[in-house]
PDB file of C-alpha atoms in Angstrom:
ATOM      1  CA  MET Q   1      80.313-162.870  43.863  1.00  0.00           C
ATOM      2  CA  ARG Q   2      81.365-161.005  40.757  1.00  0.00           C
ATOM      3  CA  LEU Q   3      83.475-158.578  42.824  1.00  0.00           C
ATOM      4  CA  LYS Q   4      85.287-161.498  44.499  1.00  0.00           C
ATOM      5  CA  THR Q   5      86.098-162.999  41.108  1.00  0.00           C
ATOM      6  CA  MET Q   6      87.464-159.675  39.840  1.00  0.00           C
ATOM      7  CA  LEU Q   7      89.581-159.190  42.977  1.00  0.00           C
ATOM      8  CA  PHE Q   8      90.902-162.731  42.733  1.00  0.00           C
ATOM      9  CA  GLY Q   9      91.765-162.169  39.053  1.00  0.00           C
ATOM     10  CA  LEU Q  10      93.524-158.906  39.899  1.00  0.00           C
ATOM     11  CA  LEU Q  11      95.510-160.555  42.705  1.00  0.00           C
ATOM     12  CA  ALA Q  12      96.479-163.444  40.420  1.00  0.00           C
ATOM     13  CA  SER Q  13      97.661-160.954  37.774  1.00  0.00           C
ATOM     14  CA  PHE Q  14      99.927-159.175  40.263  1.00  0.00           C
ATOM     15  CA  VAL Q  15     101.392-162.474  41.445  1.00  0.00           C
ATOM     16  CA  VAL Q  16     102.114-163.587  37.872  1.00  0.00           C
ATOM     17  CA  LEU Q  17     103.682-160.222  36.984  1.00  0.00           C
ATOM     18  CA  GLY Q  18     105.806-160.373  40.129  1.00  0.00           C
ATOM     19  CA  LEU Q  19     107.070-163.826  39.251  1.00  0.00           C
ATOM     20  CA  TRP Q  20     107.895-162.813  35.683  1.00  0.00           C
ATOM     21  CA  SER Q  21     109.773-159.708  36.719  1.00  0.00           C
ATOM     22  CA  GLY Q  22     112.072-161.514  39.135  1.00  0.00           C
ATOM     23  CA  ARG Q  23     115.472-162.634  37.938  1.00  0.00           C
ATOM     24  CA  SER Q  24     117.966-164.589  39.913  1.00  0.00           C
ATOM     25  CA  ILE Q  25     121.400-163.017  39.920  1.00  0.00           C
ATOM     26  CA  PRO Q  26     124.074-165.558  38.990  1.00  0.00           C
ATOM     27  CA  ALA Q  27     127.155-165.974  41.171  1.00  0.00           C
ATOM     28  CA  LYS Q  28     129.309-165.011  38.181  1.00  0.00           C
ATOM     29  CA  PRO Q  29     128.340-162.253  35.745  1.00  0.00           C
ATOM     30  CA  ASP Q  30     126.901-163.205  32.375  1.00  0.00           C
ATOM     31  CA  LEU Q  31     129.298-163.407  29.442  1.00  0.00           C
ATOM     32  CA  GLY Q  32     128.683-161.010  26.600  1.00  0.00           C
ATOM     33  CA  PHE Q  33     129.169-157.538  25.257  1.00  0.00           C
ATOM     34  CA  ASN Q  34     126.776-155.390  27.295  1.00  0.00           C
ATOM     35  CA  PRO Q  35     127.432-153.305  30.408  1.00  0.00           C
ATOM     36  CA  GLY Q  36     127.564-155.501  33.501  1.00  0.00           C
ATOM     37  CA  GLU Q  37     128.705-158.562  31.561  1.00  0.00           C
ATOM     38  CA  GLN Q  38     132.114-160.219  31.625  1.00  0.00           C
ATOM     39  CA  VAL Q  39     133.958-160.196  28.290  1.00  0.00           C
ATOM     40  CA  PRO Q  40     134.035-163.824  27.083  1.00  0.00           C
ATOM     41  CA  SER Q  41     137.144-165.697  26.010  1.00  0.00           C
ATOM     42  CA  ILE Q  42     138.130-164.452  22.551  1.00  0.00           C
ATOM     43  CA  VAL Q  43     141.309-165.999  21.199  1.00  0.00           C
ATOM     44  CA  VAL Q  44     142.875-163.826  18.487  1.00  0.00           C
ATOM     45  CA  ASP Q  45     146.403-164.342  17.172  1.00  0.00           C
ATOM     46  CA  GLY Q  46     146.961-166.853  19.984  1.00  0.00           C
ATOM     47  CA  ASN Q  47     146.012-164.309  22.671  1.00  0.00           C
ATOM     48  CA  ASP Q  48     142.910-164.643  24.848  1.00  0.00           C
ATOM     49  CA  LEU Q  49     141.505-161.109  24.929  1.00  0.00           C
ATOM     50  CA  GLY Q  50     138.883-162.001  27.544  1.00  0.00           C
ATOM     51  CA  GLU Q  51     141.597-163.255  29.880  1.00  0.00           C
ATOM     52  CA  ALA Q  52     143.849-160.273  29.164  1.00  0.00           C
ATOM     53  CA  LEU Q  53     141.014-157.839  29.916  1.00  0.00           C
ATOM     54  CA  ALA Q  54     140.163-159.738  33.117  1.00  0.00           C
ATOM     55  CA  ASN Q  55     143.731-159.158  34.320  1.00  0.00           C
ATOM     56  CA  GLU Q  56     143.598-155.382  33.778  1.00  0.00           C
ATOM     57  CA  PRO Q  57     142.068-153.069  36.402  1.00  0.00           C
ATOM     58  CA  ASN Q  58     140.978-150.799  33.538  1.00  0.00           C
ATOM     59  CA  ALA Q  59     141.213-151.410  29.808  1.00  0.00           C
ATOM     60  CA  ILE Q  60     139.581-150.386  26.565  1.00  0.00           C
ATOM     61  CA  LEU Q  61     138.473-152.701  23.756  1.00  0.00           C
ATOM     62  CA  VAL Q  62     137.928-150.976  20.390  1.00  0.00           C
ATOM     63  CA  LEU Q  63     136.125-152.722  17.513  1.00  0.00           C
ATOM     64  CA  TRP Q  64     136.786-151.149  14.165  1.00  0.00           C
ATOM     65  CA  SER Q  65     136.649-151.887  10.452  1.00  0.00           C
ATOM     66  CA  VAL Q  66     138.809-150.810   7.534  1.00  0.00           C
ATOM     67  CA  ASP Q  67     135.577-149.962   5.673  1.00  0.00           C
ATOM     68  CA  ASP Q  68     134.150-147.765   8.470  1.00  0.00           C
ATOM     69  CA  ALA Q  69     135.882-144.386   8.619  1.00  0.00           C
ATOM     70  CA  SER Q  70     134.278-143.345  11.915  1.00  0.00           C
ATOM     71  CA  SER Q  71     135.421-146.521  13.665  1.00  0.00           C
ATOM     72  CA  ARG Q  72     138.953-146.030  12.317  1.00  0.00           C
ATOM     73  CA  VAL Q  73     139.062-142.452  13.595  1.00  0.00           C
ATOM     74  CA  ALA Q  74     137.700-143.593  16.966  1.00  0.00           C
ATOM     75  CA  ASN Q  75     140.394-146.285  17.173  1.00  0.00           C
ATOM     76  CA  ALA Q  76     143.131-143.700  16.567  1.00  0.00           C
ATOM     77  CA  MET Q  77     141.499-141.195  18.911  1.00  0.00           C
ATOM     78  CA  VAL Q  78     141.113-143.673  21.785  1.00  0.00           C
ATOM     79  CA  SER Q  79     144.653-145.001  21.388  1.00  0.00           C
ATOM     80  CA  ASN Q  80     146.105-141.475  21.511  1.00  0.00           C
ATOM     81  CA  LYS Q  81     143.850-139.987  24.200  1.00  0.00           C
ATOM     82  CA  ALA Q  82     145.955-138.126  26.785  1.00  0.00           C
ATOM     83  CA  GLU Q  83     144.225-139.484  29.902  1.00  0.00           C
ATOM     84  CA  ARG Q  84     144.628-143.037  28.594  1.00  0.00           C
ATOM     85  CA  THR Q  85     148.349-142.603  28.019  1.00  0.00           C
ATOM     86  CA  GLU Q  86     148.867-140.863  31.377  1.00  0.00           C
ATOM     87  CA  THR Q  87     147.150-143.668  33.315  1.00  0.00           C
ATOM     88  CA  LYS Q  88     148.736-146.332  31.090  1.00  0.00           C
ATOM     89  CA  THR Q  89     145.316-147.843  30.375  1.00  0.00           C
ATOM     90  CA  PRO Q  90     145.819-150.562  27.754  1.00  0.00           C
ATOM     91  CA  VAL Q  91     143.836-150.461  24.532  1.00  0.00           C
ATOM     92  CA  TYR Q  92     142.944-153.669  22.712  1.00  0.00           C
ATOM     93  CA  SER Q  93     142.326-152.696  19.106  1.00  0.00           C
ATOM     94  CA  VAL Q  94     140.408-155.323  17.114  1.00  0.00           C
ATOM     95  CA  CYS Q  95     139.804-154.942  13.380  1.00  0.00           C
ATOM     96  CA  ILE Q  96     136.903-157.174  12.371  1.00  0.00           C
ATOM     97  CA  ASP Q  97     137.595-157.322   8.632  1.00  0.00           C
ATOM     98  CA  ALA Q  98     141.380-157.425   8.152  1.00  0.00           C
ATOM     99  CA  ASN Q  99     144.214-159.724   9.096  1.00  0.00           C
ATOM    100  CA  LYS Q 100     146.815-158.598  11.632  1.00  0.00           C
ATOM    101  CA  THR Q 101     149.246-157.213   9.021  1.00  0.00           C
ATOM    102  CA  ASP Q 102     146.558-155.102   7.348  1.00  0.00           C
ATOM    103  CA  ALA Q 103     145.115-153.999  10.707  1.00  0.00           C
ATOM    104  CA  ILE Q 104     148.531-152.689  11.775  1.00  0.00           C
ATOM    105  CA  LEU Q 105     148.946-150.938   8.405  1.00  0.00           C
ATOM    106  CA  TYR Q 106     145.532-149.214   8.538  1.00  0.00           C
ATOM    107  CA  ALA Q 107     145.969-148.224  12.196  1.00  0.00           C
ATOM    108  CA  GLY Q 108     149.350-146.688  11.319  1.00  0.00           C
ATOM    109  CA  ILE Q 109     147.873-144.776   8.385  1.00  0.00           C
ATOM    110  CA  ASP Q 110     145.142-143.452  10.692  1.00  0.00           C
ATOM    111  CA  GLY Q 111     147.718-142.221  13.206  1.00  0.00           C
ATOM    112  CA  ALA Q 112     146.929-144.693  15.989  1.00  0.00           C
ATOM    113  CA  ASN Q 113     149.479-144.821  18.802  1.00  0.00           C
ATOM    114  CA  THR Q 114     152.314-147.090  17.682  1.00  0.00           C
ATOM    115  CA  LEU Q 115     152.428-148.733  21.132  1.00  0.00           C
ATOM    116  CA  ILE Q 116     149.013-150.261  20.391  1.00  0.00           C
ATOM    117  CA  THR Q 117     149.132-153.485  18.398  1.00  0.00           C
ATOM    118  CA  PRO Q 118     145.875-154.076  16.539  1.00  0.00           C
ATOM    119  CA  TYR Q 119     144.454-157.570  16.222  1.00  0.00           C
ATOM    120  CA  GLY Q 120     142.948-158.717  12.939  1.00  0.00           C
ATOM    121  CA  LEU Q 121     140.018-161.126  12.949  1.00  0.00           C
ATOM    122  CA  ARG Q 122     140.148-162.059   9.266  1.00  0.00           C
ATOM    123  CA  GLY Q 123     141.676-165.488   8.996  1.00  0.00           C
ATOM    124  CA  GLU Q 124     140.965-166.306  12.645  1.00  0.00           C
ATOM    125  CA  GLU Q 125     138.900-169.355  13.523  1.00  0.00           C
ATOM    126  CA  LYS Q 126     135.308-168.278  12.809  1.00  0.00           C
ATOM    127  CA  ARG Q 127     133.810-171.246  14.686  1.00  0.00           C
ATOM    128  CA  SER Q 128     134.436-169.512  17.986  1.00  0.00           C
ATOM    129  CA  ALA Q 129     131.043-168.408  19.284  1.00  0.00           C
ATOM    130  CA  ALA Q 130     132.567-165.382  21.017  1.00  0.00           C
ATOM    131  CA  ILE Q 131     134.229-164.151  17.805  1.00  0.00           C
ATOM    132  CA  ARG Q 132     130.987-164.656  15.856  1.00  0.00           C
ATOM    133  CA  ARG Q 133     129.060-162.652  18.490  1.00  0.00           C
ATOM    134  CA  LEU Q 134     131.718-159.943  18.522  1.00  0.00           C
ATOM    135  CA  VAL Q 135     131.679-159.608  14.718  1.00  0.00           C
ATOM    136  CA  SER Q 136     127.868-159.717  14.621  1.00  0.00           C
ATOM    137  CA  ARG Q 137     127.801-156.519  16.694  1.00  0.00           C
ATOM    138  CA  GLY Q 138     129.625-154.857  13.821  1.00  0.00           C
ATOM    139  CA  SER Q 139     132.398-152.348  13.954  1.00  0.00           C
ATOM    140  CA  GLY Q 140     132.219-149.095  15.741  1.00  0.00           C
ATOM    141  CA  HIS Q 141     132.071-149.924  19.424  1.00  0.00           C
ATOM    142  CA  VAL Q 142     134.351-148.923  22.256  1.00  0.00           C
ATOM    143  CA  TYR Q 143     134.128-151.030  25.420  1.00  0.00           C
ATOM    144  CA  TYR Q 144     135.440-149.620  28.694  1.00  0.00           C
ATOM    145  CA  THR Q 145     136.226-152.500  31.054  1.00  0.00           C
ATOM    146  CA  SER Q 146     137.298-153.034  34.625  1.00  0.00           C
ATOM    147  CA  ASN Q 147     138.816-156.448  35.401  1.00  0.00           C
ATOM    148  CA  GLY Q 148     137.121-157.809  32.282  1.00  0.00           C
ATOM    149  CA  MET Q 149     133.675-156.512  33.287  1.00  0.00           C
ATOM    150  CA  ILE Q 150     132.158-154.122  30.758  1.00  0.00           C
ATOM    151  CA  GLU Q 151     131.519-150.795  32.454  1.00  0.00           C
ATOM    152  CA  LYS Q 152     130.166-148.936  29.424  1.00  0.00           C
ATOM    153  CA  VAL Q 153     129.803-149.290  25.672  1.00  0.00           C
ATOM    154  CA  ILE Q 154     129.970-146.296  23.366  1.00  0.00           C
ATOM    155  CA  SER Q 155     129.363-146.345  19.632  1.00  0.00           C
ATOM    156  CA  THR Q 156     132.032-144.654  17.545  1.00  0.00           C
ATOM    157  CA  GLU Q 157     129.445-142.218  16.178  1.00  0.00           C
ATOM    158  CA  THR Q 158     128.621-141.087  19.728  1.00  0.00           C
ATOM    159  CA  LEU Q 159     132.312-140.852  20.550  1.00  0.00           C
ATOM    160  CA  LEU Q 160     132.967-138.692  17.476  1.00  0.00           C
ATOM    161  CA  ASP Q 161     129.994-136.434  18.315  1.00  0.00           C
ATOM    162  CA  THR Q 162     131.675-135.562  21.622  1.00  0.00           C
ATOM    163  CA  ILE Q 163     134.696-134.040  19.837  1.00  0.00           C
ATOM    164  CA  GLN Q 164     132.761-132.080  17.211  1.00  0.00           C
TER     165      GLN Q 164
END
């Protein structure tokens, strides 16, 4: 009798674990900032970055800060990278702590490609949930996307380690 109870308990445990581990896959990908997720709608300077990224077969989204030297270097490095310019892959440069004028100034000082126009989040509508989530991740991330879907995320520190 005791053996039957143990076996039943073991079987019940496996069933419960199996049910917990299952996840239904939605018809559309989740929105967010992790690999496999679709970049959400982020309206900056009147432009919807999520929509713009969704319309590009390949694009790069760089988050940087005027106070974070490594993210500034990564922004300039990504915008000037030879394979990016040869394939004409667009770069969306977003400064999380400056307005557009200052973002353009800092990017220019850092030597970022002049064909890249940085966006500045300071002064933008902070009520947007997508902008709050983007800023909460902090500066220093480079998102490689394909039709708006995040393929990979690399921190600027990791990116800089590859060139040292």
